[in-house]
Structures are given as C-alpha cells and as structure tokens.
XYZ file of C-alpha atoms in Angstrom:
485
model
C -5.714 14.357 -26.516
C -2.451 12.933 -25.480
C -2.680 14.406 -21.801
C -6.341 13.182 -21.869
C -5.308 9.785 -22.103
C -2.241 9.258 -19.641
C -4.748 11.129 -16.717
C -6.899 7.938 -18.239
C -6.156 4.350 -16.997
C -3.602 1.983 -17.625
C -5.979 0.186 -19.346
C -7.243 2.507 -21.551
C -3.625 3.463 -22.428
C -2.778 -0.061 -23.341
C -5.707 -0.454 -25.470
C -4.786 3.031 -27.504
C -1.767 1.399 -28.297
C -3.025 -1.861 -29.365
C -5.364 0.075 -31.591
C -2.643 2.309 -33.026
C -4.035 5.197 -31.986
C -1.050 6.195 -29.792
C 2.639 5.002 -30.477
C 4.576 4.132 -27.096
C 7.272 6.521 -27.598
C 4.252 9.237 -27.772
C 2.545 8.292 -24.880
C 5.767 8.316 -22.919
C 6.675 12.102 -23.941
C 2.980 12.930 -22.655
C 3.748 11.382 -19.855
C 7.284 12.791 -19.546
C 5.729 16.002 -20.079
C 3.524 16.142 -16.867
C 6.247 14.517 -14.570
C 8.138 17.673 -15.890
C 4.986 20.154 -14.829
C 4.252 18.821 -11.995
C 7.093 17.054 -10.096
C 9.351 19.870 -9.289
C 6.517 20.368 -6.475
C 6.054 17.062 -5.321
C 9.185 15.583 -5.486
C 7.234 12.317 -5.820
C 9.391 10.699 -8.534
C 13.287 10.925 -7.548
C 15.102 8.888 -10.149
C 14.660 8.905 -14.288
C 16.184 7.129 -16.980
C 15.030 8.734 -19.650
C 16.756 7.711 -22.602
C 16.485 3.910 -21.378
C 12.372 4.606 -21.052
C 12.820 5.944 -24.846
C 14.568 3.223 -25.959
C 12.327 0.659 -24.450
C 9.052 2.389 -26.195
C 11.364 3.036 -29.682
C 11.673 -1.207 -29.585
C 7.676 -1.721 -28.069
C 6.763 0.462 -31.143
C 8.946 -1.847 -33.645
C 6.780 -4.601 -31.903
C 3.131 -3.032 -32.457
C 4.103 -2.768 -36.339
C 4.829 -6.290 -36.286
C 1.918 -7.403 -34.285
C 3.692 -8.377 -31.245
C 2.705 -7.913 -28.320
C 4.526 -8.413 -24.960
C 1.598 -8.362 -22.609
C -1.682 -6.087 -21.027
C 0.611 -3.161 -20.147
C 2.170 -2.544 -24.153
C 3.977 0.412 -24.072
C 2.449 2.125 -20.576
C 4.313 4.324 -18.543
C 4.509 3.340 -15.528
C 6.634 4.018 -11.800
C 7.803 1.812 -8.954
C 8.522 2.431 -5.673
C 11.994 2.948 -4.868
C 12.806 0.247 -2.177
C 12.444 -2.290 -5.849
C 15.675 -3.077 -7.320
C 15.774 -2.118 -10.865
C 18.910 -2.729 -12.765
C 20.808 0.334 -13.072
C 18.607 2.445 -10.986
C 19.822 2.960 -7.165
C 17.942 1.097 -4.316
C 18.712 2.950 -1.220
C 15.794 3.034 1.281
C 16.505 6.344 1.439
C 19.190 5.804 3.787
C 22.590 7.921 2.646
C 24.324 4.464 4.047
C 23.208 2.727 0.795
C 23.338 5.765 -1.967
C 25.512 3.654 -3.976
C 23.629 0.505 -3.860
C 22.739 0.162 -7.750
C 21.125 -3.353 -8.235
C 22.157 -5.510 -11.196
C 18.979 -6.993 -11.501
C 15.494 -6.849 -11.113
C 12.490 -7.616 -8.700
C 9.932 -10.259 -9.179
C 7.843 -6.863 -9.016
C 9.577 -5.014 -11.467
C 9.953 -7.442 -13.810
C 6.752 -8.142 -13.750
C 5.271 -5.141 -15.069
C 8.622 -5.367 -18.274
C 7.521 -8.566 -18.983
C 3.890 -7.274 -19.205
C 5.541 -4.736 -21.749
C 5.400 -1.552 -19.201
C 7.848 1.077 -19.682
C 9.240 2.011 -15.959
C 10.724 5.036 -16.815
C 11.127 6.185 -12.880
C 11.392 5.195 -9.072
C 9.161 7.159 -6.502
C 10.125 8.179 -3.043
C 9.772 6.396 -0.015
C 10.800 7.254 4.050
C 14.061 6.282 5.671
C 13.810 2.533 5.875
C 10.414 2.657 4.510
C 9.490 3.529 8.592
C 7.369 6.196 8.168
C 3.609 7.295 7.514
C 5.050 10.154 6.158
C 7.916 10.538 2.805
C 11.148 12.205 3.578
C 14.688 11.537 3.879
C 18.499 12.499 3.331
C 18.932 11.535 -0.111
C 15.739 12.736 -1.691
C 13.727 15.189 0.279
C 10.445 15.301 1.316
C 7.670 14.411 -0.961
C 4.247 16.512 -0.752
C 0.874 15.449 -1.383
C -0.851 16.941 -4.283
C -4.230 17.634 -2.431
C -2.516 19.910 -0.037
C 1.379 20.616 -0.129
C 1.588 21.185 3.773
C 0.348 17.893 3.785
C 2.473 14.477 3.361
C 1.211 11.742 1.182
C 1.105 8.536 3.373
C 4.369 6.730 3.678
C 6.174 4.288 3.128
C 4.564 4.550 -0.454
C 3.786 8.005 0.032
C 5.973 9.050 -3.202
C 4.069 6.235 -5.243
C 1.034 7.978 -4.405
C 1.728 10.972 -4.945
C 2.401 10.270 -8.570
C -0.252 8.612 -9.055
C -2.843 11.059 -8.010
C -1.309 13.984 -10.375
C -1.315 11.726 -12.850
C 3.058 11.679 -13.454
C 2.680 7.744 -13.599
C 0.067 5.135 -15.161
C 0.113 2.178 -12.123
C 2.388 1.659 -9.319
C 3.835 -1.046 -7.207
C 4.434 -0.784 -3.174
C 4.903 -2.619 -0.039
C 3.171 -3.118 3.157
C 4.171 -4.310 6.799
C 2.157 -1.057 8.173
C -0.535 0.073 6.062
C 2.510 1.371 3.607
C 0.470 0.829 0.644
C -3.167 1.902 2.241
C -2.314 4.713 4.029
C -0.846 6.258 0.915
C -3.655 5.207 -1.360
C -5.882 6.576 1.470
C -4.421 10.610 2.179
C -3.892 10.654 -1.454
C -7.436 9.303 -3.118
C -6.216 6.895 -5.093
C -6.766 2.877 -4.517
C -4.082 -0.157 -3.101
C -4.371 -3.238 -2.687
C -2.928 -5.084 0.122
C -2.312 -8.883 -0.635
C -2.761 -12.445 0.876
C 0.544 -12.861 2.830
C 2.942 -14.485 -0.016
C 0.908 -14.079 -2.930
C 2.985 -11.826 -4.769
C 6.742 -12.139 -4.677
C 9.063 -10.289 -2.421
C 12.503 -11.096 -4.461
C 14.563 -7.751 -4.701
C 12.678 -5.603 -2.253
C 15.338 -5.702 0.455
C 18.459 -4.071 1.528
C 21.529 -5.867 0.065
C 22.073 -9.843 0.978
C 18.567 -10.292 2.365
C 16.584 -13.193 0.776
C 14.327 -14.028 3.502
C 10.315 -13.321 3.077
C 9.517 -10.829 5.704
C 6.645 -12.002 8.373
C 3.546 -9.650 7.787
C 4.828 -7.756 4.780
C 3.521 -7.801 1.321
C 4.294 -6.244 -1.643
C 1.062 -5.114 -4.114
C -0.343 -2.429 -6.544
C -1.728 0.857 -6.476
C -3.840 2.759 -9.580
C -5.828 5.408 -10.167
C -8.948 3.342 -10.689
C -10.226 -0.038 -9.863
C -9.428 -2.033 -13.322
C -6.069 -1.141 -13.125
C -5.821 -2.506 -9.501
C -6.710 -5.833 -10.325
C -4.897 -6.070 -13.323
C -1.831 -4.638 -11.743
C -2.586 -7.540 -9.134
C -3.321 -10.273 -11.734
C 0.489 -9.643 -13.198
C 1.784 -9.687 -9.617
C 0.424 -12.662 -7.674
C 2.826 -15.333 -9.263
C 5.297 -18.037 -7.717
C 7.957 -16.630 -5.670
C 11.489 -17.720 -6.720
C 11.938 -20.324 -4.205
C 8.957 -22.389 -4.315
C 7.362 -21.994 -7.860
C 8.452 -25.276 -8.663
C 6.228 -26.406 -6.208
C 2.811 -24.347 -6.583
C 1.486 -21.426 -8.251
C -1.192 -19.296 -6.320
C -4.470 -20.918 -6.687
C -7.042 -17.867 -5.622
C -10.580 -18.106 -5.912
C -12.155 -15.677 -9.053
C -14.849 -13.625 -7.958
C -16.888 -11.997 -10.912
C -19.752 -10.202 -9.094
C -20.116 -7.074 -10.917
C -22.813 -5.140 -8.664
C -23.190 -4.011 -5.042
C -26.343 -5.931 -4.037
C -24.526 -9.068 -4.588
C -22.526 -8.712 -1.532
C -22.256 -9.374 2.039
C -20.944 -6.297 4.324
C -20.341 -5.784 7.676
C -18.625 -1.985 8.968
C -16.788 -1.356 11.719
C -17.173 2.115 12.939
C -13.809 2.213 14.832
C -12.439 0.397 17.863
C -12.191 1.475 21.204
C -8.168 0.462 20.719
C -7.551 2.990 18.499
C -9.440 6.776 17.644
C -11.069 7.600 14.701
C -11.489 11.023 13.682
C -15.384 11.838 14.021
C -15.791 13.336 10.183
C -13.705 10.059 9.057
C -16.354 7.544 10.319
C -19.016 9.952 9.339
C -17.689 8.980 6.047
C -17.896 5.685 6.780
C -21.224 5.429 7.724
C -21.902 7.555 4.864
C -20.597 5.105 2.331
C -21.987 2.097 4.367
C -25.443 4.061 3.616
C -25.008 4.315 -0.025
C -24.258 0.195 0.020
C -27.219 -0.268 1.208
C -29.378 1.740 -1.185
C -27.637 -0.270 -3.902
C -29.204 -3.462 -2.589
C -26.055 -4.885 -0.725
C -26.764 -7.193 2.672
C -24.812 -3.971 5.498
C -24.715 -4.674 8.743
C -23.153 -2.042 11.224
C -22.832 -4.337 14.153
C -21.052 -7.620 13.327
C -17.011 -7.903 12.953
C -14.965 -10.732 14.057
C -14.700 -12.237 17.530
C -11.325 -11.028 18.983
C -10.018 -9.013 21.571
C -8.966 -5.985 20.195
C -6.206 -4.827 22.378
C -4.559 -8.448 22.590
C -4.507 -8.685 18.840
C -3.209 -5.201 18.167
C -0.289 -5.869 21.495
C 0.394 -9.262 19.657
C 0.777 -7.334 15.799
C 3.412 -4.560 17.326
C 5.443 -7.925 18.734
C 5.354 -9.709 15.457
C 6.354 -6.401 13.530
C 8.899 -6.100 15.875
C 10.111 -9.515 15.374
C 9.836 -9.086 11.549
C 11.767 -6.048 11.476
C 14.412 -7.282 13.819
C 17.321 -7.865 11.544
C 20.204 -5.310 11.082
C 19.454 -4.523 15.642
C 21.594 -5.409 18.198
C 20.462 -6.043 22.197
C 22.202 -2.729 22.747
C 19.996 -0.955 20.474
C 16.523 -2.576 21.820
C 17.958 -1.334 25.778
C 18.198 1.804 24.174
C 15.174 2.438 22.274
C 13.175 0.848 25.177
C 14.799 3.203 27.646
C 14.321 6.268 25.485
C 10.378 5.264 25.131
C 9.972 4.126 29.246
C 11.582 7.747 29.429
C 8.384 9.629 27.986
C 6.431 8.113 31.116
C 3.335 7.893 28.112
C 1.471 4.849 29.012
C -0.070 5.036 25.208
C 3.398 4.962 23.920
C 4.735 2.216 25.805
C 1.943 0.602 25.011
C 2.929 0.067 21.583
C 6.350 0.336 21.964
C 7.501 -2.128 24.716
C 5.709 -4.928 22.740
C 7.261 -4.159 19.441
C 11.080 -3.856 20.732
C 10.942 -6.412 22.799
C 9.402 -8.614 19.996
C 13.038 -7.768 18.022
C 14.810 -10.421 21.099
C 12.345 -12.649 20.947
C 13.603 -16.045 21.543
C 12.108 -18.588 18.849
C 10.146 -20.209 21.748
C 8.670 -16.692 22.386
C 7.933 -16.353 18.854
C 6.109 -19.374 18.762
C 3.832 -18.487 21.389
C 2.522 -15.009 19.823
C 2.636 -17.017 16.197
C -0.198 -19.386 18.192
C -1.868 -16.274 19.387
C -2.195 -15.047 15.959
C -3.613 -18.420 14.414
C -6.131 -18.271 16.534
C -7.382 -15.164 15.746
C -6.787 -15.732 12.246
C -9.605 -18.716 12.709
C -12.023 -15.909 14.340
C -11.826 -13.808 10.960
C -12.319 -17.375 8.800
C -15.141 -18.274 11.048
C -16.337 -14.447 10.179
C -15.792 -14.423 6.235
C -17.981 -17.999 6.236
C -21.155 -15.042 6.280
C -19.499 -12.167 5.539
C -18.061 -11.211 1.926
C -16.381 -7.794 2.864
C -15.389 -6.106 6.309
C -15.109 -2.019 6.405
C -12.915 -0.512 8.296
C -11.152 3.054 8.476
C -7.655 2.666 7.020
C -6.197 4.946 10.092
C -7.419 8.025 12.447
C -8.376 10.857 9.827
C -7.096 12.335 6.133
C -3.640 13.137 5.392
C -1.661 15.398 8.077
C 0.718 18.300 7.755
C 4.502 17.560 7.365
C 5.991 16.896 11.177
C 9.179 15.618 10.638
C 10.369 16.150 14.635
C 11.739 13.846 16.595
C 11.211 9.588 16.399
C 7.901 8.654 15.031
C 6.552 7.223 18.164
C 7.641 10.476 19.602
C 5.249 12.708 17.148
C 1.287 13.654 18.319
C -1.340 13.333 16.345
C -4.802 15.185 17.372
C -7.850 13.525 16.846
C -10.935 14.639 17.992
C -9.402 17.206 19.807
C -7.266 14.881 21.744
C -3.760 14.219 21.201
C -2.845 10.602 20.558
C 0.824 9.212 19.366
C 0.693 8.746 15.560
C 1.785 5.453 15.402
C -1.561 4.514 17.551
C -2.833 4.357 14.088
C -0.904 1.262 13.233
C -3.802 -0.312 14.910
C -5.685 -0.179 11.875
C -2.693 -2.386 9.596
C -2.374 -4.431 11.803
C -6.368 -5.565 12.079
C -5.805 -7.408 8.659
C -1.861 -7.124 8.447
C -0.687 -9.771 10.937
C -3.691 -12.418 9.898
C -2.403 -12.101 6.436
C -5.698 -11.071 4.966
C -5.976 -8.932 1.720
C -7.277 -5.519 1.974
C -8.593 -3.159 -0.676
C -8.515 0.276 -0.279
C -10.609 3.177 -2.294
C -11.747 6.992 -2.299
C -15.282 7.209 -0.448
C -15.132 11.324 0.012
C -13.788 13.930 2.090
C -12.952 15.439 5.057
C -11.696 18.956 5.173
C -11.051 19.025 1.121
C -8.479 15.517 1.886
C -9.494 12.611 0.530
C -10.141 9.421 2.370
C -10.394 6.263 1.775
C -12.522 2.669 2.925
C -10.695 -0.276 3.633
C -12.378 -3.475 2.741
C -10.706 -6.317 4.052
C -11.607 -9.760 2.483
C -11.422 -13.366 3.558
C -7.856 -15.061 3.334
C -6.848 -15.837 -0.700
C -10.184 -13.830 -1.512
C -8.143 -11.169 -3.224
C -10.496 -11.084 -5.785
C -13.415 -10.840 -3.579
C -11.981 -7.817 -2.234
C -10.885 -6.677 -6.283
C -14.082 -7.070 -7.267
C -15.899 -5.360 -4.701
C -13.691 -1.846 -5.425
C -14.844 -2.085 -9.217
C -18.160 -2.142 -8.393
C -18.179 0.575 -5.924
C -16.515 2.995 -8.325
C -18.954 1.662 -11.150
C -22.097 2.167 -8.629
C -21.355 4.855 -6.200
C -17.808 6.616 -7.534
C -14.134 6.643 -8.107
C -10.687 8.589 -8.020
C -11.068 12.784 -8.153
C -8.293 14.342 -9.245
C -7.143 17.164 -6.980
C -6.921 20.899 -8.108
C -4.813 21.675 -10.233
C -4.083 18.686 -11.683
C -6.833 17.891 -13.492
C-alpha cells in the first residue's frame, strides 16, 4: 500500500496524511526504501540526510496529532536539485573546486517547499556548472536515465528527473537558462514547468557571493503529474528577496478544465534547427488528438520573427548572462578553439555566445532592443492564440557521450549529424522572451519518452498549468518505465 502511494502524487500523499491514513515518518521509510532499490543504478540522488529527514517527519507527525498543519505538502518526501543551497547539505555545481561549499542557509526554493511542510530528505545530481544536456561530473558521477541506462536523463536537471520518473522522490525543483528543466522532464517522461522570467525567486541558487538575478534563467518545478506541477508552482512564484516589499506576482488564474476550451497553434519544427522525423510525428500526433477533443489547432500560425536572428540574438544574451567568473583570455581561447573546427554550424552558435560574454553595456543594449521586439511579436501572437506547441529539442533522450566540449559532441538526426547544442534553439524560442513553458509526456519514439512543449503568453503561467492538466485528464499522463513500476 505504502509503495502504492509514494509512486502516487504529491498530492495524494499529502492528503493520506491529512486523513491519517499514513504517518510522515511512514511515508518517508517507503520512500527511503525505493531510493535504496533503485538509486544505486541511477545515481540520481547524490546527497542524504537521513536522520535530519526523520526528525523533520517525527516533529510533522507531533503536528498532525495536534491538528497543525504547516502547509499543502504535510509530511511529503520530496528532492531538490543540487545547485539549491540547503543548510548543511553541500552546494557544489558539481565542480570539485567547490566540494566544500556547505551553505548555512536556505533558498527561496528550498524553503519554500519546508515552509509548505515537505520533508527534503535529498539533493539530485546536476552537470558541471549545470552546462550540460547531459548529468555527469567529478564529484558525483554520471546519472542514468531510468528508461534506458545507456541513455542520460536531460541535464542540467537531469538527476531531478531521473528521480522523479522511478518514483525515489515526490516533486522536484530545477533551473533553466537552456531548457535545463524541459529537456529533463522531456527524455525522462515526466512534466516541468518553465516560468515567467522572475516569477519565482532565484536567492541561493548560485555559486558563493553571487546575488545578482541571472538574465534568461528561471528556477521552477517538475512532478510526476500535472496537479503537482502547478501546485509545486503555486508555492514557488512568490516575491524575491529584494523587491517583495514592493510587489508580489500578480498572474492571471486560468481555470479551464477541458481541451476544447483552448486556442492552439503547433509548430512542426524550424528550418533553424532539426527535428527528428518520429519526434514531430509525435507532434502532429498529439496536435491530432487536440483536435478530436474539440480544441481550436491550427498547424500553420506561430509568431512573426525571424528565426535565425532570434536564435543568433538568444546564444549572445546567454553568453552575456553566463559571463561572470571569464576573463578576455578565456573568450580568445574558446573562440579560437571553436574557429579551429572550421564547422560553420558550430561557429554559428558559438561566436555569438562568447562574444556576447565581452559585450560592452552599449552592445548589450542593442541585442536587449532586439529581443523586445520580438518579445512584442509573441504578445501580438498570444492576443489569438492560448497555447503554442513546439518540440522541446531534436529527438528522445541520447546515449551517454561524455567526449570532448559540448559544442564539440554530434548529434544525428535524421541521419545527419548536427552539433548537439544546435538544439538550444528550441530554449531559447521561449527562453530569452521570458515566456513560461510547460512541458508533458505525449508518447514515444524508440521506447524513450518525449515530451510537448506548450509555451504560453507572458505571466500566463497558469494558462500554460492548466492546459497540461487537461491534457493528462483528456488524452494521458506520466508512464512509468520498466521496471519501476
């Protein structure tokens, strides 16, 4: 019964509890008990503090007896990604450089979820520097995706993932500059949701003395299923530190429950960027099975920008945001290493994004203006359209190439090989707007899962919420892999 209900939803966990059907401390051994069955294969969840998770249920069980609640996630075992700072638990990016780095208190994220009466009882692995689409590094390993071990999960969230899809955790938290929490969500079936820009707090996901909000990134939740997504979400989205005085997020509710209430438009892949064939035969699969539901789909509108000039203009800004810590040496190196590969698609990507880590302010300026305006083509597009599909990247999950730089590594797609960071085309589409993005299980290709990704209109979070609930309710949900179930 016990292993029944922690493969169940956050939800439904919280609710057992509530009802006294479960105690906390229970539910956290069943929990315990899978991490212990499962991980050792995974290596998805890299740090544990046991006896503080105990602890923390032995007090949330005191509580329950005396009708207390602390909030919707009562006793629920839950992970975080490890790039969070949680006090007493090491924060190192996986970089051996910061193995000692053990925070003394926690992130907005993090303490989020306690205050909500969660019981993080582990952190989950992530790439060195969070600067990969796939999980590895020095001080952890390599993390494996449960649907095929070969296989990695997605990165930088890859290890959150992971977890979540064998069922070792109840609701996650990651990050996203790159697709970190979609592509993960994506290889490993599960769903993410990719915020507004500065919805949800960044305090305490950053290396040490670092206080500044990051341009582009985000930080968000993943789940196994759609209710927990939004109510991870609804705990997150609050003030950040340094201007809560001021405001509070003011999103607009959406509470359509069914299909034929929206407005979609799908976009089967961009000439900028290859798609995998049996990927957007997915696609147009799922865009099919809108429509029989009653849903307005349209397979030929999508917003009115240039495709190339908006992904060259993303690669600079991610280049700018990710600037600190490099020095002009480095970007002569790194540009002189890629102008080395003579590989017109690489430098095509790469030029723009090291050169965007020198750009004067003036220069940044000029590409922030470049993005406004596109940012008005995708308002101008959401004033008809509810929900935009697009693929989340170029196929399903991929084996384990750990070679080389990433913009050195090949990916084939259709046959042809392409570099594997082409695919960042597809997180930056929504990424360097600032629009939220939703992504859920829609199939498979091969036996991997993949995934939709339904970008919304900007502070329509719950548009986009909304619209995952009711295509899980309508036309399906997570599947756990084999042997997992």
């Amino acid at each position: 019964m016990l292993d029944e209900l922690v493969k169940g939803s956050a939800v439904e966990m919280a609710a057992a509890v509530r009802k006294g059907r479960v105690s906390c401390i229970d539910l956290l051994e069943a929990q315990l008990e899978r991490v212990d069955r499962y991980n050792g294969t995974l290596n998805a969840i890299i740090w544990q503090d046991r006896e503080g998770a105990r602890k923390l249920a032995t007090q949330l069980d005191k509580e329950v007896k005396s009708d207390q609640f602390r909030g919707p996630l009562h006793g629920v075992p839950v992970t975080i990604k490890e790039a969070f700072d949680l006090e007493g638990a090491p924060s190192t990016w996986g970089s051996p450089a910061l193995k000692d780095n053990i925070p003394t208190e926690n992130a907005a994220v993090a303490q989020h979820y306690l205050d909500a009466g969660a019981v993080i009882f582990g952190k989950t692995n992530v790439p060195l520097n969070l600067a990969d689409w796939q999980t590895f590094n020095d001080v952890y390993g390599t993390t494996n995706n449960p649907w095929d071990l070969t296989c990695g999960p997605g990165g930088s969230s890859g290890g959150s993932t992971a977890a979540l899809a064998a069922a070792m955790t109840a609701l996650e938290a990651g990050s996203d500059i790159g697709s970190s929490i979609r592509n993960p969500a994506h290889y490993c079936g599960v769903f993410g949701h990719k915020p507004t820009w500065g919805i949800v707090p960044g305090a305490g996901h950053s290396i040490p003395g670092y206080l500044m909000d990051v341009d582009i990134g985000v930080q968000g939740p993943l789940a196994r299923n759609a209710g927990d997504l939004s109510l991870g979400f609804d705990l997150l989205a609050q003030a950040d530190r340094f201007w809560k005085g001021a405001w509070q997020p003011g999103l607009a509710t959406d509470d359509r429950e069914n299909l034929r209430d929206f407005r979609i438009a799908i976009k089967l892949g961009d000439s900028a960027c290859a798609v995998d064939q049996g990927y957007l035969d997915s696609i147009a699969a799922f865009g099919e099975k809108l429509a029989a539901t009653g849903a307005k789909v349209s397979f030929t509108h999508s917003p009115a920008i240039d495709s190339e000039k908006h992904f060259t203009n993303y690669m600079t800004l991610l280049g700018a945001a990710l600037s600190f810590g490099f020095t002009a040496k480095d970007d002569a190196r790194d540009l002189a290493k890629v102008q080395s590969l003579n590989d017109p698609m690489v430098s095509r990507m790469m030029e723009p994004r090291i050169r965007g880590r020198s750009f004067t302010h003036r220069e940044w300026f000029v590409a922030d203006n470049e993005r406004r305006h596109s940012r008005l083509k995708f308002d101008e597009f959401f004033t008809d359209w509810d929900i935009l599909i697009v693929p989340v990247c170029s196929s399903a999950a991929f084996p384990h190439n750990q070679e080389g730089a990433r913009f050195e590594r090949k990916l084939e797609v259709n046959g042809k090989e392409q570099p594997e960071m082409q695919q960042l085309f597809w997180s930056g589409y929504s990424g360097v707007v600032g629009l939220p993005s939703t992504v859920g299980p829609i199939g498979f290709v091969e036996d991997l899962p993949v995934g939709y990704q339904a970008i919304a209109g900007y502070g329509r979070d719950h548009t986009g919420l909304a619209f995952s609930r009711a295509v899980e309710r309508e036309i399906g949900g997570f599947v756990p892999p084999p042997g997992y179930d």
